[in-house]
């Protein structure tokens, strides 16, 4: 995710020279992790790196038990730089994943042109801390189930009984005529050991098509045939 922040009024341009060595999410399984920043531009880039809780609305107020080695760093044009993320070894659950946000602000150089605007781009990445768990992400994907709610037409309950976060995209309901019903739900994130209602058009869907994002950030296609009498598990589609 990239968010532009406007600092000064009038017209101007934004620079987007920072990339992240092909990563669009990060999985941390120990007490140290390296994040590589790449400056693809010709001039030096100034990057501000920070970490935050991934779900601030949940009321999480305790101090973050992680830190970055270089909160502010200068990267020469055409070069790479590494930032280490450290976990102090306690403060996060040991029976499930924890969701954090890694934020990198690409600070633009000061403009010398009068009445111009400079725009800083903020990159935000999901960072999942994964303690040693008995189940794998593949098993969590297969364990996701869907249940039709009889008292609310067009509502399903997504059930993630695993210790993993599951990120779904392009959730599409298919009706009795084997045609899509309405617009797909573009994004849904299910925390560990959670259920969540999913509202779909009232077209009496008979099955679902959806994608689950892998550790590498790639979407994997899944499908599930819905039943009015029991929970339905999805299966990988090829």
Tab-separated table of C-alpha atoms in Angstrom:
chain	number	residue	atom	x	y	z
A	1	UNK	CA	0.000	0.000	0.000
A	2	UNK	CA	1.288	3.489	-0.883
A	3	UNK	CA	-0.138	6.662	0.624
A	4	UNK	CA	0.810	10.135	-0.593
A	5	UNK	CA	1.255	12.893	1.972
A	6	UNK	CA	1.070	16.493	0.759
A	7	UNK	CA	3.422	18.898	2.505
A	8	UNK	CA	3.304	22.161	0.525
A	9	UNK	CA	0.671	23.791	-1.709
A	10	UNK	CA	0.783	24.257	-5.527
A	11	UNK	CA	1.562	21.785	-8.297
A	12	UNK	CA	4.497	19.403	-8.274
A	13	UNK	CA	5.539	15.791	-8.639
A	14	UNK	CA	5.981	12.803	-6.369
A	15	UNK	CA	8.952	10.464	-6.408
A	16	UNK	CA	8.515	6.730	-5.993
A	17	UNK	CA	12.081	5.486	-6.179
A	18	UNK	CA	12.011	3.114	-3.212
A	19	UNK	CA	11.219	-0.562	-3.696
A	20	UNK	CA	11.490	-3.510	-1.341
A	21	UNK	CA	13.325	-6.295	-3.153
A	22	UNK	CA	10.102	-7.785	-4.492
A	23	UNK	CA	8.382	-8.074	-1.104
A	24	UNK	CA	4.792	-6.981	-0.495
A	25	UNK	CA	4.476	-8.464	3.022
A	26	UNK	CA	6.850	-9.764	5.669
A	27	UNK	CA	6.775	-12.884	7.846
A	28	UNK	CA	8.955	-12.805	10.977
A	29	UNK	CA	9.548	-16.127	12.714
A	30	UNK	CA	12.507	-15.380	14.992
A	31	UNK	CA	13.913	-12.474	16.961
A	32	UNK	CA	15.537	-10.779	13.950
A	33	UNK	CA	14.437	-10.061	10.401
A	34	UNK	CA	16.105	-8.085	7.613
A	35	UNK	CA	14.134	-5.706	5.383
A	36	UNK	CA	15.919	-4.612	2.204
A	37	UNK	CA	15.208	-1.152	0.784
A	38	UNK	CA	16.218	-0.445	-2.812
A	39	UNK	CA	16.685	3.075	-4.181
A	40	UNK	CA	15.955	2.759	-7.887
A	41	UNK	CA	16.432	6.476	-8.474
A	42	UNK	CA	19.554	8.375	-9.447
A	43	UNK	CA	19.653	10.621	-6.390
A	44	UNK	CA	19.902	9.759	-2.700
A	45	UNK	CA	16.704	8.846	-0.858
A	46	UNK	CA	15.868	9.502	2.775
A	47	UNK	CA	13.686	6.814	4.352
A	48	UNK	CA	11.905	6.891	7.702
A	49	UNK	CA	11.048	3.400	9.007
A	50	UNK	CA	8.582	2.637	11.805
A	51	UNK	CA	6.471	-0.183	13.263
A	52	UNK	CA	2.933	-0.066	14.650
A	53	UNK	CA	0.251	-2.449	15.821
A	54	UNK	CA	-1.741	-3.696	12.846
A	55	UNK	CA	-5.140	-3.306	14.503
A	56	UNK	CA	-5.096	-0.112	16.610
A	57	UNK	CA	-8.911	-0.132	16.749
A	58	UNK	CA	-8.739	-3.328	18.801
A	59	UNK	CA	-7.620	-1.313	21.836
A	60	UNK	CA	-4.052	-2.582	21.767
A	61	UNK	CA	-2.232	-0.013	23.912
A	62	UNK	CA	0.751	-1.865	25.345
A	63	UNK	CA	4.239	-0.844	24.172
A	64	UNK	CA	5.386	-2.504	20.977
A	65	UNK	CA	7.948	-5.232	21.824
A	66	UNK	CA	9.743	-4.740	18.505
A	67	UNK	CA	12.126	-2.103	17.173
A	68	UNK	CA	13.968	-1.223	13.967
A	69	UNK	CA	17.737	-0.773	13.765
A	70	UNK	CA	17.627	2.352	11.587
A	71	UNK	CA	14.525	4.528	12.023
A	72	UNK	CA	16.020	7.041	9.575
A	73	UNK	CA	18.502	6.208	6.837
A	74	UNK	CA	19.963	7.693	3.675
A	75	UNK	CA	20.240	5.425	0.634
A	76	UNK	CA	22.467	6.572	-2.268
A	77	UNK	CA	20.990	6.418	-5.750
A	78	UNK	CA	21.027	2.953	-7.311
A	79	UNK	CA	21.956	1.209	-4.051
A	80	UNK	CA	20.384	-1.007	-1.388
A	81	UNK	CA	20.262	-0.736	2.391
A	82	UNK	CA	19.174	-3.182	5.068
A	83	UNK	CA	17.064	-2.437	8.122
A	84	UNK	CA	16.797	-5.025	10.887
A	85	UNK	CA	13.629	-5.629	12.862
A	86	UNK	CA	14.251	-6.891	16.406
A	87	UNK	CA	11.832	-8.692	18.718
A	88	UNK	CA	12.695	-8.670	22.417
A	89	UNK	CA	11.470	-12.253	22.821
A	90	UNK	CA	8.366	-11.598	24.906
A	91	UNK	CA	5.249	-9.490	24.703
A	92	UNK	CA	3.539	-11.224	21.758
A	93	UNK	CA	1.255	-14.285	21.934
A	94	UNK	CA	2.955	-17.653	21.567
A	95	UNK	CA	-0.142	-19.552	20.395
A	96	UNK	CA	-0.995	-17.433	17.335
A	97	UNK	CA	0.363	-14.923	14.852
A	98	UNK	CA	0.537	-11.203	15.613
A	99	UNK	CA	-0.276	-8.545	13.023
A	100	UNK	CA	1.846	-5.402	12.733
A	101	UNK	CA	2.357	-2.667	10.161
A	102	UNK	CA	5.783	-1.777	8.791
A	103	UNK	CA	5.744	1.792	7.520
A	104	UNK	CA	8.397	3.377	5.283
A	105	UNK	CA	8.155	7.080	4.486
A	106	UNK	CA	10.064	8.156	1.363
A	107	UNK	CA	11.020	11.707	2.373
A	108	UNK	CA	11.491	13.971	-0.669
A	109	UNK	CA	14.327	16.500	-0.881
A	110	UNK	CA	13.452	20.105	-0.146
A	111	UNK	CA	12.283	21.921	-3.252
A	112	UNK	CA	14.056	25.065	-4.410
A	113	UNK	CA	11.226	26.120	-6.712
A	114	UNK	CA	8.913	28.824	-5.309
A	115	UNK	CA	5.210	27.928	-4.892
A	116	UNK	CA	5.849	24.260	-5.557
A	117	UNK	CA	4.633	21.144	-3.810
A	118	UNK	CA	6.584	18.183	-2.477
A	119	UNK	CA	4.848	14.877	-1.860
A	120	UNK	CA	6.142	12.133	0.412
A	121	UNK	CA	5.057	8.569	-0.280
A	122	UNK	CA	4.344	6.251	2.623
A	123	UNK	CA	4.610	2.525	1.986
A	124	UNK	CA	2.780	0.240	4.415
A	125	UNK	CA	3.308	-3.502	4.631
A	126	UNK	CA	1.712	-6.245	6.668
A	127	UNK	CA	4.244	-7.780	9.022
A	128	UNK	CA	3.152	-11.018	10.673
A	129	UNK	CA	5.106	-12.318	13.631
A	130	UNK	CA	4.795	-16.108	13.594
A	131	UNK	CA	5.850	-18.017	16.720
A	132	UNK	CA	6.500	-21.770	16.500
A	133	UNK	CA	3.084	-23.241	15.656
A	134	UNK	CA	1.874	-26.799	15.229
A	135	UNK	CA	-0.035	-26.035	12.028
A	136	UNK	CA	1.115	-24.573	8.711
A	137	UNK	CA	-0.418	-21.796	6.635
A	138	UNK	CA	-1.434	-24.368	4.006
A	139	UNK	CA	-3.366	-26.256	6.680
A	140	UNK	CA	-4.973	-23.008	7.817
A	141	UNK	CA	-6.092	-22.271	4.261
A	142	UNK	CA	-7.669	-25.723	3.963
A	143	UNK	CA	-9.312	-25.374	7.389
A	144	UNK	CA	-11.228	-22.188	6.548
A	145	UNK	CA	-14.970	-22.924	6.488
A	146	UNK	CA	-18.158	-21.138	5.429
A	147	UNK	CA	-21.607	-21.455	6.979
A	148	UNK	CA	-24.862	-20.091	5.573
A	149	UNK	CA	-26.820	-18.140	8.175
A	150	UNK	CA	-30.443	-19.228	7.923
A	151	UNK	CA	-31.903	-16.239	9.758
A	152	UNK	CA	-30.114	-13.693	7.520
A	153	UNK	CA	-30.429	-14.217	3.774
A	154	UNK	CA	-27.243	-13.530	1.874
A	155	UNK	CA	-25.014	-13.763	4.942
A	156	UNK	CA	-22.222	-16.273	5.432
A	157	UNK	CA	-20.050	-16.859	8.480
A	158	UNK	CA	-16.356	-17.301	7.688
A	159	UNK	CA	-14.637	-19.409	10.352
A	160	UNK	CA	-10.860	-19.411	10.775
A	161	UNK	CA	-10.059	-21.930	13.556
A	162	UNK	CA	-6.311	-21.706	12.961
A	163	UNK	CA	-3.571	-19.666	14.708
A	164	UNK	CA	-2.787	-17.933	11.394
A	165	UNK	CA	-4.043	-14.701	9.877
A	166	UNK	CA	-5.825	-15.391	6.587
A	167	UNK	CA	-6.000	-12.676	3.926
A	168	UNK	CA	-8.686	-13.259	1.301
A	169	UNK	CA	-9.355	-11.372	-1.916
A	170	UNK	CA	-11.858	-11.455	-4.780
A	171	UNK	CA	-14.561	-13.306	-2.830
A	172	UNK	CA	-17.225	-13.997	-5.438
A	173	UNK	CA	-20.654	-15.565	-4.898
A	174	UNK	CA	-21.945	-17.882	-7.620
A	175	UNK	CA	-25.708	-18.363	-7.977
A	176	UNK	CA	-27.815	-21.394	-8.996
A	177	UNK	CA	-27.440	-20.448	-12.665
A	178	UNK	CA	-23.647	-20.697	-12.260
A	179	UNK	CA	-23.283	-16.946	-12.787
A	180	UNK	CA	-21.585	-14.442	-10.433
A	181	UNK	CA	-23.906	-12.526	-8.086
A	182	UNK	CA	-23.023	-8.862	-7.665
A	183	UNK	CA	-19.575	-7.424	-7.126
A	184	UNK	CA	-16.735	-9.448	-5.554
A	185	UNK	CA	-15.537	-8.561	-2.057
A	186	UNK	CA	-12.022	-7.329	-2.718
A	187	UNK	CA	-10.405	-7.860	0.681
A	188	UNK	CA	-11.090	-9.714	3.916
A	189	UNK	CA	-8.627	-10.387	6.723
A	190	UNK	CA	-9.514	-13.057	9.271
A	191	UNK	CA	-7.612	-13.005	12.592
A	192	UNK	CA	-6.625	-16.282	14.262
A	193	UNK	CA	-9.381	-18.249	16.015
A	194	UNK	CA	-12.095	-15.931	14.711
A	195	UNK	CA	-15.400	-15.904	12.874
A	196	UNK	CA	-16.631	-13.044	10.746
A	197	UNK	CA	-19.924	-12.377	8.938
A	198	UNK	CA	-19.682	-11.892	5.188
A	199	UNK	CA	-22.653	-10.209	3.527
A	200	UNK	CA	-23.350	-11.197	-0.071
A	201	UNK	CA	-26.155	-10.243	-2.482
A	202	UNK	CA	-29.389	-12.114	-1.733
A	203	UNK	CA	-29.119	-14.403	-4.724
A	204	UNK	CA	-29.032	-17.710	-2.829
A	205	UNK	CA	-25.380	-18.459	-3.677
A	206	UNK	CA	-24.535	-22.111	-4.192
A	207	UNK	CA	-20.768	-21.760	-4.158
A	208	UNK	CA	-17.898	-19.324	-3.663
A	209	UNK	CA	-14.769	-18.454	-5.538
A	210	UNK	CA	-12.024	-16.651	-3.646
A	211	UNK	CA	-8.278	-16.264	-3.244
A	212	UNK	CA	-6.076	-16.639	-0.167
A	213	UNK	CA	-2.749	-14.797	-0.059
A	214	UNK	CA	0.356	-16.919	0.563
A	215	UNK	CA	3.439	-15.994	2.598
A	216	UNK	CA	5.056	-14.826	-0.638
A	217	UNK	CA	2.157	-12.454	-1.255
A	218	UNK	CA	0.727	-14.479	-4.135
A	219	UNK	CA	-3.031	-15.169	-4.365
A	220	UNK	CA	-4.047	-18.834	-4.455
A	221	UNK	CA	-7.460	-19.653	-5.967
A	222	UNK	CA	-9.952	-21.572	-3.822
A	223	UNK	CA	-13.543	-22.675	-4.240
A	224	UNK	CA	-16.251	-23.863	-1.846
A	225	UNK	CA	-19.634	-25.473	-2.478
A	226	UNK	CA	-22.140	-24.084	0.017
A	227	UNK	CA	-24.591	-26.158	2.034
A	228	UNK	CA	-27.590	-24.989	4.045
A	229	UNK	CA	-27.106	-27.767	6.597
A	230	UNK	CA	-23.401	-27.773	7.430
A	231	UNK	CA	-20.147	-25.870	7.241
A	232	UNK	CA	-18.387	-25.954	3.876
A	233	UNK	CA	-14.614	-26.132	3.503
A	234	UNK	CA	-12.868	-24.740	0.468
A	235	UNK	CA	-10.417	-26.547	-1.750
A	236	UNK	CA	-7.539	-25.306	-3.871
A	237	UNK	CA	-8.376	-24.713	-7.532
A	238	UNK	CA	-5.904	-25.379	-10.320
